[in-house]
Short mmCIF file of C-alpha atoms in Angstrom, two decimals:
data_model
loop_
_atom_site.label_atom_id
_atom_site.label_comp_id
_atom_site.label_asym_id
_atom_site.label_seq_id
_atom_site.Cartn_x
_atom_site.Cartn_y
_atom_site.Cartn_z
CA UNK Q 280 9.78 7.22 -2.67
CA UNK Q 281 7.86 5.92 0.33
CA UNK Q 282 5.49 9.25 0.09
CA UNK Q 283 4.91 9.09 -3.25
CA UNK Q 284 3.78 5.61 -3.70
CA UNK Q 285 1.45 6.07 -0.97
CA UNK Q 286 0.00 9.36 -2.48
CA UNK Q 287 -0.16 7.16 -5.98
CA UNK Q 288 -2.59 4.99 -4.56
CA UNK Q 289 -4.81 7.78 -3.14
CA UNK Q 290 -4.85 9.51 -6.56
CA UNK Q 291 -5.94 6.33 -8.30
CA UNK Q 292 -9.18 6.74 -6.64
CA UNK Q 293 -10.04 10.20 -7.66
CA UNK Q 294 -8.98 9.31 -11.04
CA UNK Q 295 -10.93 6.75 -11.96
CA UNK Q 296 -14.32 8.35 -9.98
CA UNK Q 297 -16.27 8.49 -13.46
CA UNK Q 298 -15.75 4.95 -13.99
CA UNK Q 299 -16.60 4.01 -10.58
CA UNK Q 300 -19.65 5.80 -10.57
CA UNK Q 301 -20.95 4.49 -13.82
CA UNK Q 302 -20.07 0.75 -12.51
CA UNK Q 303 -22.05 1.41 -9.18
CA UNK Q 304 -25.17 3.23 -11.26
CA UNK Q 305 -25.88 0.19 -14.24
CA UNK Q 306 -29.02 0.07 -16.46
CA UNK Q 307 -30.97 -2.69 -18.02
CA UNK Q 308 -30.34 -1.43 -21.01
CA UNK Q 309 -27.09 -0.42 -21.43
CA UNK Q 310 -25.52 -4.00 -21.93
CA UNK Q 311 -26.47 -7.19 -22.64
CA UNK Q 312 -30.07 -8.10 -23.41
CA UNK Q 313 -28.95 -11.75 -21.96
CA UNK Q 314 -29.48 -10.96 -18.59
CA UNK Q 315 -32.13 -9.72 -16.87
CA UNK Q 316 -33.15 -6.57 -15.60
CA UNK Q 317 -33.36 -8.46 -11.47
CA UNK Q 318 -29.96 -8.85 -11.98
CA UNK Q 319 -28.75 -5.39 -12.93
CA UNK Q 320 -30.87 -3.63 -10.31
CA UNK Q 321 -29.22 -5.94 -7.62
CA UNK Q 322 -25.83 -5.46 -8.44
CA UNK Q 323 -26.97 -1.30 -8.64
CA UNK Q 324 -25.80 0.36 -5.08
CA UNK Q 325 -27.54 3.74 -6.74
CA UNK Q 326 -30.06 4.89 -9.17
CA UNK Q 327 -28.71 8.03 -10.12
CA UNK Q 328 -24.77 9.07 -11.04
CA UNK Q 329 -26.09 11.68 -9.05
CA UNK Q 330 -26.49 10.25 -5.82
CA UNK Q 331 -22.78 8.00 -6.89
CA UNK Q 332 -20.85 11.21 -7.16
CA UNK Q 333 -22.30 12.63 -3.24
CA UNK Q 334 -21.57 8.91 -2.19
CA UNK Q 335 -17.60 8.92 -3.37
CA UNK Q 336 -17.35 12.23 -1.65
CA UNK Q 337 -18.39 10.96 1.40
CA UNK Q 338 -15.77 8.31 1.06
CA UNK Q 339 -13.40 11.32 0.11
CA UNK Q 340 -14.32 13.02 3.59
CA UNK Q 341 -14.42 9.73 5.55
CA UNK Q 342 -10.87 8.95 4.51
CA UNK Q 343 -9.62 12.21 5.64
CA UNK Q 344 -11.09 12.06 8.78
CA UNK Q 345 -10.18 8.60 9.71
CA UNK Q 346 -6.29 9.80 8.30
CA UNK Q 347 -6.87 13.09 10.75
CA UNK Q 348 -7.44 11.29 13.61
CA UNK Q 349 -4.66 8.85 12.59
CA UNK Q 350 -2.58 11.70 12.18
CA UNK Q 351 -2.76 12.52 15.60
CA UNK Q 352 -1.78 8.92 16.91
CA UNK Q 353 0.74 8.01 14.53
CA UNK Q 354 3.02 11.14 15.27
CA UNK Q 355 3.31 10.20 18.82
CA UNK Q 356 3.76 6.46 17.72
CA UNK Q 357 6.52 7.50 15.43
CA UNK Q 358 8.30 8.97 18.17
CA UNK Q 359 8.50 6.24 20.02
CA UNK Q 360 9.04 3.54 17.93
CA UNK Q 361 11.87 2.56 14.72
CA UNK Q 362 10.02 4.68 12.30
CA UNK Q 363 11.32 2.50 9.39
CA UNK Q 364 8.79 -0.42 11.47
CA UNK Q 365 5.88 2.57 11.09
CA UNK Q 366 6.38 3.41 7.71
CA UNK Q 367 6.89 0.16 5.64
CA UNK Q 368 3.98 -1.45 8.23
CA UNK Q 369 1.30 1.28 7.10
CA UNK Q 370 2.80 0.94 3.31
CA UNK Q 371 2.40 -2.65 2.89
CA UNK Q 372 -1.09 -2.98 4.90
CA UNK Q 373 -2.65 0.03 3.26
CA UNK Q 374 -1.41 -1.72 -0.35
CA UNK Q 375 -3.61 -4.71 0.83
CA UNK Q 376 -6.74 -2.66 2.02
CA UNK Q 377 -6.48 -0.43 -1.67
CA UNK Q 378 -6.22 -3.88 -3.13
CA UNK Q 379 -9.35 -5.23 -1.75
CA UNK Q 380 -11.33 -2.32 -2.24
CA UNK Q 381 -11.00 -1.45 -5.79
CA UNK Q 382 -9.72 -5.13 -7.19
CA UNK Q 383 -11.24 -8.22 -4.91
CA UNK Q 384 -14.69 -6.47 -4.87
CA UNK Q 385 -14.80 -5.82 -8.72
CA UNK Q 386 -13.50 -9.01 -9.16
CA UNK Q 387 -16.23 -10.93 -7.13
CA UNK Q 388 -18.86 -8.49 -8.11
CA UNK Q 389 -19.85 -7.41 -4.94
CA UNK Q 390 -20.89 -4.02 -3.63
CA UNK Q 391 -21.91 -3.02 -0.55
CA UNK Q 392 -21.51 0.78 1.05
CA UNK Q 393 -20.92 -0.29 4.51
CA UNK Q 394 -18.19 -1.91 3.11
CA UNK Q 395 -16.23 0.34 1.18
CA UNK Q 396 -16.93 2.92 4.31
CA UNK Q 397 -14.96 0.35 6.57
CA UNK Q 398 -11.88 -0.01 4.13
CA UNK Q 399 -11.39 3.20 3.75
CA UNK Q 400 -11.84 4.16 7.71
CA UNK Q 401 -8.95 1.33 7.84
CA UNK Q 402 -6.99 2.75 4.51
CA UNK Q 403 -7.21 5.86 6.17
CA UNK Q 404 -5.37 5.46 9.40
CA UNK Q 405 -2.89 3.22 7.30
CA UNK Q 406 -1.79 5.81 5.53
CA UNK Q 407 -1.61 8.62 8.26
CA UNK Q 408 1.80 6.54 9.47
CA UNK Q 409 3.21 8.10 6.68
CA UNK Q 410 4.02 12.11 6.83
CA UNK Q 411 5.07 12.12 10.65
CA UNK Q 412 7.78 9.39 10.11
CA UNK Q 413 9.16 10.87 6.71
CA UNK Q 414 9.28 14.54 7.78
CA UNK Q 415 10.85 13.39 11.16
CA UNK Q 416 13.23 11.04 9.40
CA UNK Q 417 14.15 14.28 7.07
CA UNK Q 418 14.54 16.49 10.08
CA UNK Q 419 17.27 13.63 11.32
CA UNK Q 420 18.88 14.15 8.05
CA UNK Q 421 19.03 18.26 7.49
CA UNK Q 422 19.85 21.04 9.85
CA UNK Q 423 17.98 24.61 9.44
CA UNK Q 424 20.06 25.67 7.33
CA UNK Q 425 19.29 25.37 3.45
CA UNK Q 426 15.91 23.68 5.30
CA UNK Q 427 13.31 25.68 3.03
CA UNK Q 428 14.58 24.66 -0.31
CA UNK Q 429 15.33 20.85 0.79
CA UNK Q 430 12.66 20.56 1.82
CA UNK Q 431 10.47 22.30 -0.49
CA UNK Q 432 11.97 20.56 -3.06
CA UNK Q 433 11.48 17.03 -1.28
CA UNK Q 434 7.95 17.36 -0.32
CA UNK Q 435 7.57 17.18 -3.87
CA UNK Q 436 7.28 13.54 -3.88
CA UNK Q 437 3.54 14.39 -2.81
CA UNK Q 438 2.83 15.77 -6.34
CA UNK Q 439 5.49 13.40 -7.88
CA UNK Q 440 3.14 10.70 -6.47
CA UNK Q 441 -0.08 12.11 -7.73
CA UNK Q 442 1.83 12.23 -11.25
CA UNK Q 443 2.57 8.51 -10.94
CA UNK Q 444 -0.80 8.08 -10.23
CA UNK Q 445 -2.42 9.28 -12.89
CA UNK Q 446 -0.34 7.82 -15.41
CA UNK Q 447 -0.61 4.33 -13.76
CA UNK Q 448 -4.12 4.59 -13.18
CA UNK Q 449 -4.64 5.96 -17.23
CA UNK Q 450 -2.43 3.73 -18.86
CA UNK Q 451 -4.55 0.67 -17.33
CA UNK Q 452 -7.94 1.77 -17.77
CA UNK Q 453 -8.99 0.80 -20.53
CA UNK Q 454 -9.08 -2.50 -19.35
CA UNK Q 455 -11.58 -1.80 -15.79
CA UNK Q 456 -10.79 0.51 -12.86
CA UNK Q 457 -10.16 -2.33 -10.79
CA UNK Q 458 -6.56 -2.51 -12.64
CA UNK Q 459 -5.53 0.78 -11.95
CA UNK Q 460 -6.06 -0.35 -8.01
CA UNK Q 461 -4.10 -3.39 -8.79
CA UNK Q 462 -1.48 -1.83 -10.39
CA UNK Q 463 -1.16 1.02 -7.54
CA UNK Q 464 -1.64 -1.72 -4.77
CA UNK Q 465 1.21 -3.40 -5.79
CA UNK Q 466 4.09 -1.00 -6.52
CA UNK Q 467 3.03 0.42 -3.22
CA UNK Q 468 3.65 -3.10 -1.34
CA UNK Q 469 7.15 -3.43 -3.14
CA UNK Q 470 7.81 -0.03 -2.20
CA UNK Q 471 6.99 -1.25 1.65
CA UNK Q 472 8.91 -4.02 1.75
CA UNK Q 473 11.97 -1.48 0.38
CA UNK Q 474 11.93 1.09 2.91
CA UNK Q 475 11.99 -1.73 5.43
CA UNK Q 476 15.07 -3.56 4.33
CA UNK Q 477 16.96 0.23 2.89
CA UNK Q 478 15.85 3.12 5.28
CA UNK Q 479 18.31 4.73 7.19
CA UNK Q 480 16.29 7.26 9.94
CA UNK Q 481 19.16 9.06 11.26
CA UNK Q 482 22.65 9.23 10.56
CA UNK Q 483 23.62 7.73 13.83
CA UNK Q 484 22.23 4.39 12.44
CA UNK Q 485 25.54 4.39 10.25
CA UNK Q 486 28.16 5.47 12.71
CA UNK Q 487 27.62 9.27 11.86
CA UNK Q 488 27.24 12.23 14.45
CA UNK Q 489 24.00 13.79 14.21
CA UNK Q 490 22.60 17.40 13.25
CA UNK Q 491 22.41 18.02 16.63
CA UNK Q 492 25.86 17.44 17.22
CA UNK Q 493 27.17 18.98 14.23
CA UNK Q 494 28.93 22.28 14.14
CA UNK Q 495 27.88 23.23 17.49
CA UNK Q 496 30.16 26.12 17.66
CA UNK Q 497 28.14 28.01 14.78
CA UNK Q 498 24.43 28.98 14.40
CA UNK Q 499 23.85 27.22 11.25
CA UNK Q 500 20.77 24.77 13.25
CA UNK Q 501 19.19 27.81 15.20
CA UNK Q 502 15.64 27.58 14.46
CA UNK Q 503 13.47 29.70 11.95
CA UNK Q 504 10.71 30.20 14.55
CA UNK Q 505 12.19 30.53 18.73
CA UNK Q 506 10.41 31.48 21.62
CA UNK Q 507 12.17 34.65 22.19
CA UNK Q 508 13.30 37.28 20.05
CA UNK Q 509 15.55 36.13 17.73
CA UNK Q 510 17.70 38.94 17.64
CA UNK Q 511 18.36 39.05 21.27
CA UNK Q 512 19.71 35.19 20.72
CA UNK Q 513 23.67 34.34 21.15
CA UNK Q 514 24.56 31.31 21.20
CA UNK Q 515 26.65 29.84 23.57
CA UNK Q 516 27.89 26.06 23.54
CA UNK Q 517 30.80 24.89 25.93
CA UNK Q 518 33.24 22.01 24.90
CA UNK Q 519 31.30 19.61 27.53
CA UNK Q 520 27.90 20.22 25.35
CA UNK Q 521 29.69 19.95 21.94
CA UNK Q 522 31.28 16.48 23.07
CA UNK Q 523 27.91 15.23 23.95
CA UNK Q 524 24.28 15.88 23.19
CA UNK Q 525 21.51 14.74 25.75
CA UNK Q 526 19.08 12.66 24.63
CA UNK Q 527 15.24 14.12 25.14
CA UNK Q 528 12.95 12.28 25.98
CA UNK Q 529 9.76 12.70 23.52
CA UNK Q 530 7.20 15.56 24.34
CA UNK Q 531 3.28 15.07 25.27
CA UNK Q 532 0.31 16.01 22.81
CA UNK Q 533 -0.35 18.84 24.91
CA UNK Q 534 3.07 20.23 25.26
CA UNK Q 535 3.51 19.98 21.63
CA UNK Q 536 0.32 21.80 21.02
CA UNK Q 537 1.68 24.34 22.93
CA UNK Q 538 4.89 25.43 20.94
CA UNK Q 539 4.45 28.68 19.78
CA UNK Q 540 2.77 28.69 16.14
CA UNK Q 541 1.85 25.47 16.40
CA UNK Q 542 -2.07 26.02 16.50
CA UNK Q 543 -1.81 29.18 14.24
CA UNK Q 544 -0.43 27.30 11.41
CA UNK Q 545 -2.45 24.12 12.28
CA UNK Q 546 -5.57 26.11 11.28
CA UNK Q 547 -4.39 27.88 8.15
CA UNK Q 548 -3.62 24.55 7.21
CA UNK Q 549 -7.03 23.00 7.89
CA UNK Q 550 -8.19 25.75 5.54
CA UNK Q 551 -5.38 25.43 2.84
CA UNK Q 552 -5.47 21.33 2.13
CA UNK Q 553 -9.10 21.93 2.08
CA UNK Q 554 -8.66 23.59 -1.22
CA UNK Q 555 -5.63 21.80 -2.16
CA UNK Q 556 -6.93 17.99 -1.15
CA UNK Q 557 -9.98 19.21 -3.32
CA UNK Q 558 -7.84 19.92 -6.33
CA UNK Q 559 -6.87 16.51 -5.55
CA UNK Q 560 -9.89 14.71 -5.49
CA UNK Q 561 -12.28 16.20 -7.45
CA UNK Q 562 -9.98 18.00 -10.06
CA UNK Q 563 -10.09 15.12 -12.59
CA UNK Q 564 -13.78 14.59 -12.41
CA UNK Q 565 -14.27 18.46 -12.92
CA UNK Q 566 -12.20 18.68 -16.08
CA UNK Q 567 -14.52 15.48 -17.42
CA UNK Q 568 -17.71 16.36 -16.23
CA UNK Q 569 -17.53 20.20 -16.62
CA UNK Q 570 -16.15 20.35 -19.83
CA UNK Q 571 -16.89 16.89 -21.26
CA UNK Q 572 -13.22 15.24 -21.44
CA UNK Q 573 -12.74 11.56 -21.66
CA UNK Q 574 -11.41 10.16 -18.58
CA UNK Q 575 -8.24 9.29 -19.14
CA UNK Q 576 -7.71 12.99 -20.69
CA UNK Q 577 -8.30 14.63 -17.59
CA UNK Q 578 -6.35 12.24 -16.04
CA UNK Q 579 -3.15 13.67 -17.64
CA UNK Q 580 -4.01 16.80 -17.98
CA UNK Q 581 -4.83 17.25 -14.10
CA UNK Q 582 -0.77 16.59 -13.80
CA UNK Q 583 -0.20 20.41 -14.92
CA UNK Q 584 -1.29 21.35 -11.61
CA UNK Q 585 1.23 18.89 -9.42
CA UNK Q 586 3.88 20.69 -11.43
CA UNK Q 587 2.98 24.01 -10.45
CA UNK Q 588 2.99 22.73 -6.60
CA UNK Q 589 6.79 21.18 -7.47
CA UNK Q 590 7.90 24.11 -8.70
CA UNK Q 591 6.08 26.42 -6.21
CA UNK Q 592 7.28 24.88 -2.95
CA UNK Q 593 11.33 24.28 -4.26
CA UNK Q 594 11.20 28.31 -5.64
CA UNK Q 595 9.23 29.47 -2.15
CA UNK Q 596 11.16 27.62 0.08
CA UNK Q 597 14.94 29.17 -1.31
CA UNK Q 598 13.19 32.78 -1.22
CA UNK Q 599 12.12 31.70 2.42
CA UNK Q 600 15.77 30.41 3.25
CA UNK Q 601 17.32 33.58 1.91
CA UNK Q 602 14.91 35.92 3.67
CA UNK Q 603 15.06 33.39 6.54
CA UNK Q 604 11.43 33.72 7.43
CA UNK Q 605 8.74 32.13 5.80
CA UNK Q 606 5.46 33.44 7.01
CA UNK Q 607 5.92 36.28 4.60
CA UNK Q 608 6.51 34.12 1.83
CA UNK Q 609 3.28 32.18 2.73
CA UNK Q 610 1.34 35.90 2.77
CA UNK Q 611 2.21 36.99 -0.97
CA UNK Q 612 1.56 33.72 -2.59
CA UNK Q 613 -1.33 32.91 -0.78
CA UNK Q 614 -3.12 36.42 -1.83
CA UNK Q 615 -1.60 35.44 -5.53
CA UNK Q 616 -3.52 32.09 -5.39
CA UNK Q 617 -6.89 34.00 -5.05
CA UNK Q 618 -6.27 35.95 -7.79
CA UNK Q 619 -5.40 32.53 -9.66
CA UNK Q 620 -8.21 30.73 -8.74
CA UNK Q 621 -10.67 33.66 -10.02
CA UNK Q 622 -8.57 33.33 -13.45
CA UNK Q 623 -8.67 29.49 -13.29
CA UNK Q 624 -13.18 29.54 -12.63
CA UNK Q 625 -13.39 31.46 -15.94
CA UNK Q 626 -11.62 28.84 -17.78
CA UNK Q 627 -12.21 28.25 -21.27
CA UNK Q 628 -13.00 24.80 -22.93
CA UNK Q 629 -9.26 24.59 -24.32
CA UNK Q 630 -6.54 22.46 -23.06
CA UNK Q 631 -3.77 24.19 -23.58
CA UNK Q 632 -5.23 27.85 -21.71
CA UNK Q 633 -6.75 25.07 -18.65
CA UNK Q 634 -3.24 23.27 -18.36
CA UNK Q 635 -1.55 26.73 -17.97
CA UNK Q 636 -3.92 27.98 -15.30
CA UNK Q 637 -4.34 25.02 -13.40
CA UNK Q 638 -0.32 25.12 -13.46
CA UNK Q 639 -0.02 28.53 -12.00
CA UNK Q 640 -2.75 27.82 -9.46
CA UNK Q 641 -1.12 24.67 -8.35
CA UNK Q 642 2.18 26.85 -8.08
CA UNK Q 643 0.12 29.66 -5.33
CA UNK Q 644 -1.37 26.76 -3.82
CA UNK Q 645 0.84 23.70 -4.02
CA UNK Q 646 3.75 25.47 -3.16
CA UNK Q 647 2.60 27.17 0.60
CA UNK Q 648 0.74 24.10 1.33
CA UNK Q 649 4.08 21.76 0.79
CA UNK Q 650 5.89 24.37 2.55
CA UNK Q 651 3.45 24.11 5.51
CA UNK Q 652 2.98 20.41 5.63
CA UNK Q 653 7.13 20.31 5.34
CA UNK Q 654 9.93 22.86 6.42
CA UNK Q 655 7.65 24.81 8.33
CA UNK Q 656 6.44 21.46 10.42
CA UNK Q 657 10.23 20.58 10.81
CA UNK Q 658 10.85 24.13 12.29
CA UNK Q 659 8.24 23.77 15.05
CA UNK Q 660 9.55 20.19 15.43
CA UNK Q 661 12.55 22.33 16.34
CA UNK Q 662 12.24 24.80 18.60
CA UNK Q 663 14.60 26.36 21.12
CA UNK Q 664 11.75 24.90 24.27
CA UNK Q 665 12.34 21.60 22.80
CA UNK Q 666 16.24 21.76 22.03
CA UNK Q 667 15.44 20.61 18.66
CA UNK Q 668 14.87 17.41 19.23
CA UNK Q 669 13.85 14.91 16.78
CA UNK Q 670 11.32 13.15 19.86
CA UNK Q 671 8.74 16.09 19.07
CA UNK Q 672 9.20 16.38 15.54
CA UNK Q 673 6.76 13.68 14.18
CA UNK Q 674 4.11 14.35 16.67
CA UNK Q 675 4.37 18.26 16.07
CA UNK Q 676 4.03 17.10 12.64
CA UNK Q 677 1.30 14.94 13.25
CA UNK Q 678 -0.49 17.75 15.06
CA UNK Q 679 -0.39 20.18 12.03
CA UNK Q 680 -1.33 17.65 9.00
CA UNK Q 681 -3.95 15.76 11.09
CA UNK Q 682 -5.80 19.43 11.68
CA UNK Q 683 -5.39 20.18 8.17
CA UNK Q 684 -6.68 16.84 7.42
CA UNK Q 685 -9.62 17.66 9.24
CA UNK Q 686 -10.06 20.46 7.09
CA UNK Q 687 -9.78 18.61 3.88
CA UNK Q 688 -11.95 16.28 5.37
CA UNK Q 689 -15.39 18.82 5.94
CA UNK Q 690 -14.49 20.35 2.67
CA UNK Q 691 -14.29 16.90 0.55
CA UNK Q 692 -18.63 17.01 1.45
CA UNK Q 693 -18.92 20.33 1.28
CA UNK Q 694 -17.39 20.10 -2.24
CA UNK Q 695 -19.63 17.21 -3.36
CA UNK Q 696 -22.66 19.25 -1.64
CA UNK Q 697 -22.11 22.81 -3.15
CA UNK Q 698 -21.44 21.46 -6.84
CA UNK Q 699 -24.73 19.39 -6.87
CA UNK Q 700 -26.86 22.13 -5.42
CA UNK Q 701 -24.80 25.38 -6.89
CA UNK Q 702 -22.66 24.29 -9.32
CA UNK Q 703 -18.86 24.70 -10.15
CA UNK Q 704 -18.34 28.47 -9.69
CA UNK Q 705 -19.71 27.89 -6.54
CA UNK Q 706 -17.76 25.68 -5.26
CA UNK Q 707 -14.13 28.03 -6.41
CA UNK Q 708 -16.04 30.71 -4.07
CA UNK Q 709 -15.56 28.42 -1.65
CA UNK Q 710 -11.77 28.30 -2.24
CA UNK Q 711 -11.61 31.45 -2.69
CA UNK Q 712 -13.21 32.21 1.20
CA UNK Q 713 -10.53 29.46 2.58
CA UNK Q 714 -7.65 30.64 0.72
CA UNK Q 715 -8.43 33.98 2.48
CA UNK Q 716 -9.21 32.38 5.64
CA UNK Q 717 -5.76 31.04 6.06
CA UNK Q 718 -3.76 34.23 5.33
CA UNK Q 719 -6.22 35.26 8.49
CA UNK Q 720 -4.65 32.53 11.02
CA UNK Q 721 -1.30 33.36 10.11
CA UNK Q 722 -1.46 37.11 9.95
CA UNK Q 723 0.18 37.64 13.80
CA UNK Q 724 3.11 35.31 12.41
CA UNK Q 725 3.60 37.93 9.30
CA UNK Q 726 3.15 40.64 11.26
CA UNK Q 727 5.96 39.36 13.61
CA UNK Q 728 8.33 38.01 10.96
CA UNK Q 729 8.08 41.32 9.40
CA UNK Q 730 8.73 43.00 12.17
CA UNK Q 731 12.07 41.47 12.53
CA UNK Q 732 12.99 42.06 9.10
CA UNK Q 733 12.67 45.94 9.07
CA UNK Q 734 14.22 45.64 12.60
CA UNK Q 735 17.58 43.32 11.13
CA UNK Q 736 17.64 45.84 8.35
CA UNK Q 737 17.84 49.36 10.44
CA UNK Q 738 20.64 47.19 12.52
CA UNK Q 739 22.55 46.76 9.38
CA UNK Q 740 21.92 50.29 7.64
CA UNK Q 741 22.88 51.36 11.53
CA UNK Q 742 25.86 49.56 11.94
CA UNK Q 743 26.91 50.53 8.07
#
């Protein structure tokens, strides 16, 4: 819930873009003839929609960079503080900054740029408290096993969000933009104040053992990604460790840098929420200004692709758990989303044909990028080096979404830049290129994983 009411206010901005831009570009002549034309041009922060549109994706990319570097900080914060405190702290103030931003200003009719840059520098690193404390407070929760389709299925609540958005933000804008912020703003604060009187982090907060001391005697919380080859492993647990599990004391930046596949997958994912985060932000705007839909239209049509992602990351990560390796998972549906994206740039101007291509895009793309951001993030959290322990988890976490925020970040202005000098095919070149680029980073992981597949399968034929 937390997740997705944060995620609902960040998709109330790229939903309502059109409006905003036509607010902060207003003509003389395109209202009443009762006041005068001094008046327009000083409320007017641009002349052209053009120069609006390159503005709101530089908000786009300062967001994401301010939320990268947050990313960063807040991992290591959340491991060393009550990450309920974290969480419903960055909920409730980044309600208050959304609030100011798209309600208070519109309200008091003021407009500045310097403005909006420094709310959303601040909304930015409010929000970044939010991944590393859920996925750490998940990894409390679940053991590996069954990991890829819990959480596949749970990091859902980033596209359930984005759903809530949209209708929120559509159902409410009719009546001004600055609504839709209002009405975001505040079931976000609610939702703040929840988590900090209901969340439970870990089930020792209740009296109950946790994952780590669970079931010792079997293999069932044995990382997907160790150190060493993982079919030399045996464990081995005596009756002292199974009575007691020693607390460890949370890892350093650069140790947790370190752990293999950390910086592997924190680059394919720099390249892979570029493409998705773009989806994100500019995928409502495209569907109105590309093929002339009313707002609110491409508001809810834009949903089709957040349902592909749900569906994508719950079905990839329970092939992943059965196969019990993931990078290879990643590989095919990542080569699939090319091909997708190629079908999805020839689009034609009909609903029905766009809703079912942008649904089987966001399903190649969605789905490895929740997986990513999620199960695979909780299994480097994980590792043998680190005994599993949930004191590295958020900041491993941290480490892999704030580099793929950086990502997203470059390619939010690089988006804005290519369509107004290239155009729109242009720009799902681009994708294309990064989508390709991140099967690159994590082709020593595939080649690896299947390794040890064909290797666990001659031991079985072998032994048969």
């Amino acid at each position: 819930m937390s997740y997705s009411l944060l995620h609902a206010s960040r998709k109330t901005f790229s939903n309502v873009k059109v409006s905003i831009s036509k607010q902060w570009t207003p003509s003389a002549w395109n209202t009443s003839a009762e006041l005068p034309a001094e008046i327009w041009s000083s409320n007017r922060l641009f002349p052209s929609t053009e120069e609006a549109t390159l503005f709101l994706g530089t908000l786009d990319t300062i967001f994401l960079f301010s939320y990268a570097v947050g990313l960063f900080i807040s991992g290591i914060v959340g491991d060393r503080l009550n990450l309920r405190w974290v969480l419903s702290f960055g909920m409730c103030s980044s309600a208050l900054v959304v609030f100011v931003f798209g309600t208070l200003t519109e309200w008091l009719h003021f407009y500045n740029k310097w403005f909006y840059c420094g709310l959303w520098i601040v909304n930015g690193l409010l929000q970044s408290t939010g991944w590393p404390c859920v996925v750490a407070v998940m990894g409390n929760w679940f053991g590996k096993t069954g990991r890829g389709v819990v959480f596949g299925l749970w990091s859902a609540c980033a596209s359930v969000g984005n759903i809530l958005g949209a209708c929120l933000a559509s159902s409410v804008l009719p009546y001004g933009y600055e609504y839709a912020f209002l009405v975001t703003a505040s079931v976000q604060f609610a939702g703040g104040i929840v988590i900090f009187f209901g969340l439970l982090v870990s089930p020792e907060e209740i009296g109950l053992p946790g994952i780590e001391s669970e079931n010792l005697e079997e293999d069932s919380h044995r990382p997907l990604i160790n150190a060493e080859n993982e079919d030399e492993y045996e464990p081995s647990y005596s009756t002292q460790e199974a009575s007691a599990v020693p607390e460890v004391k949370a890892i350093g930046f650069g140790q947790a840098c370190c752990l293999p596949g950390v910086i592997p997958y924190s680059l394919a994912y720099a390249c892979l929420k570029l493409v998705n985060y773009s989806f994100f932000f500019w995928l409502p705007f495209y569907l109105s200004n590309n093929f002339g839909w009313k707002e609110a239209e491409a508001d809810k049509l834009s949903i089709w692709y957040d349902v592909g992602g749900i569906i994508g990351g719950t079905l990839q990560g329970f092939i992943s758990d059965v196969l019990q390796k993931r990078a290879p998972v990643l590989a095919l549906s990542l080569l699939l989303a090319v091909g997708s994206l190629v079908e999805y740039s020839r689009s034609p101007n009909n609903k029905s044909i766009n809703a079912l291509l942008m649904t089987v895009t966001g399903f190649f793309i969605g789905g490895p990028s929740n997986m990513i951001s999620s199960a695979i993030s909780a299994d480097l959290g994980r590792q043998e080096l680190i005994q599993g322990s949930s004191e590295a988890l958020a900041t491993v976490t941290g480490i892999v979404d704030g580099t793929g925020s950086i990502g997203a970040a470059v390619g939010q202005y690089l988006v804005s830049l290519i369509q107004d000098n290239l155009g729109w095919m242009w720009v799902f070149y681009f994708f294309i290129l990064m989508t390709s680029c991140t099967i690159v980073f994590i082709s020593p992981l595939i080649v690896r994983e299947v390794a040890s597949l064909v290797q666990r399968r001659q031991a079985h034929v072998l032994s048969e």
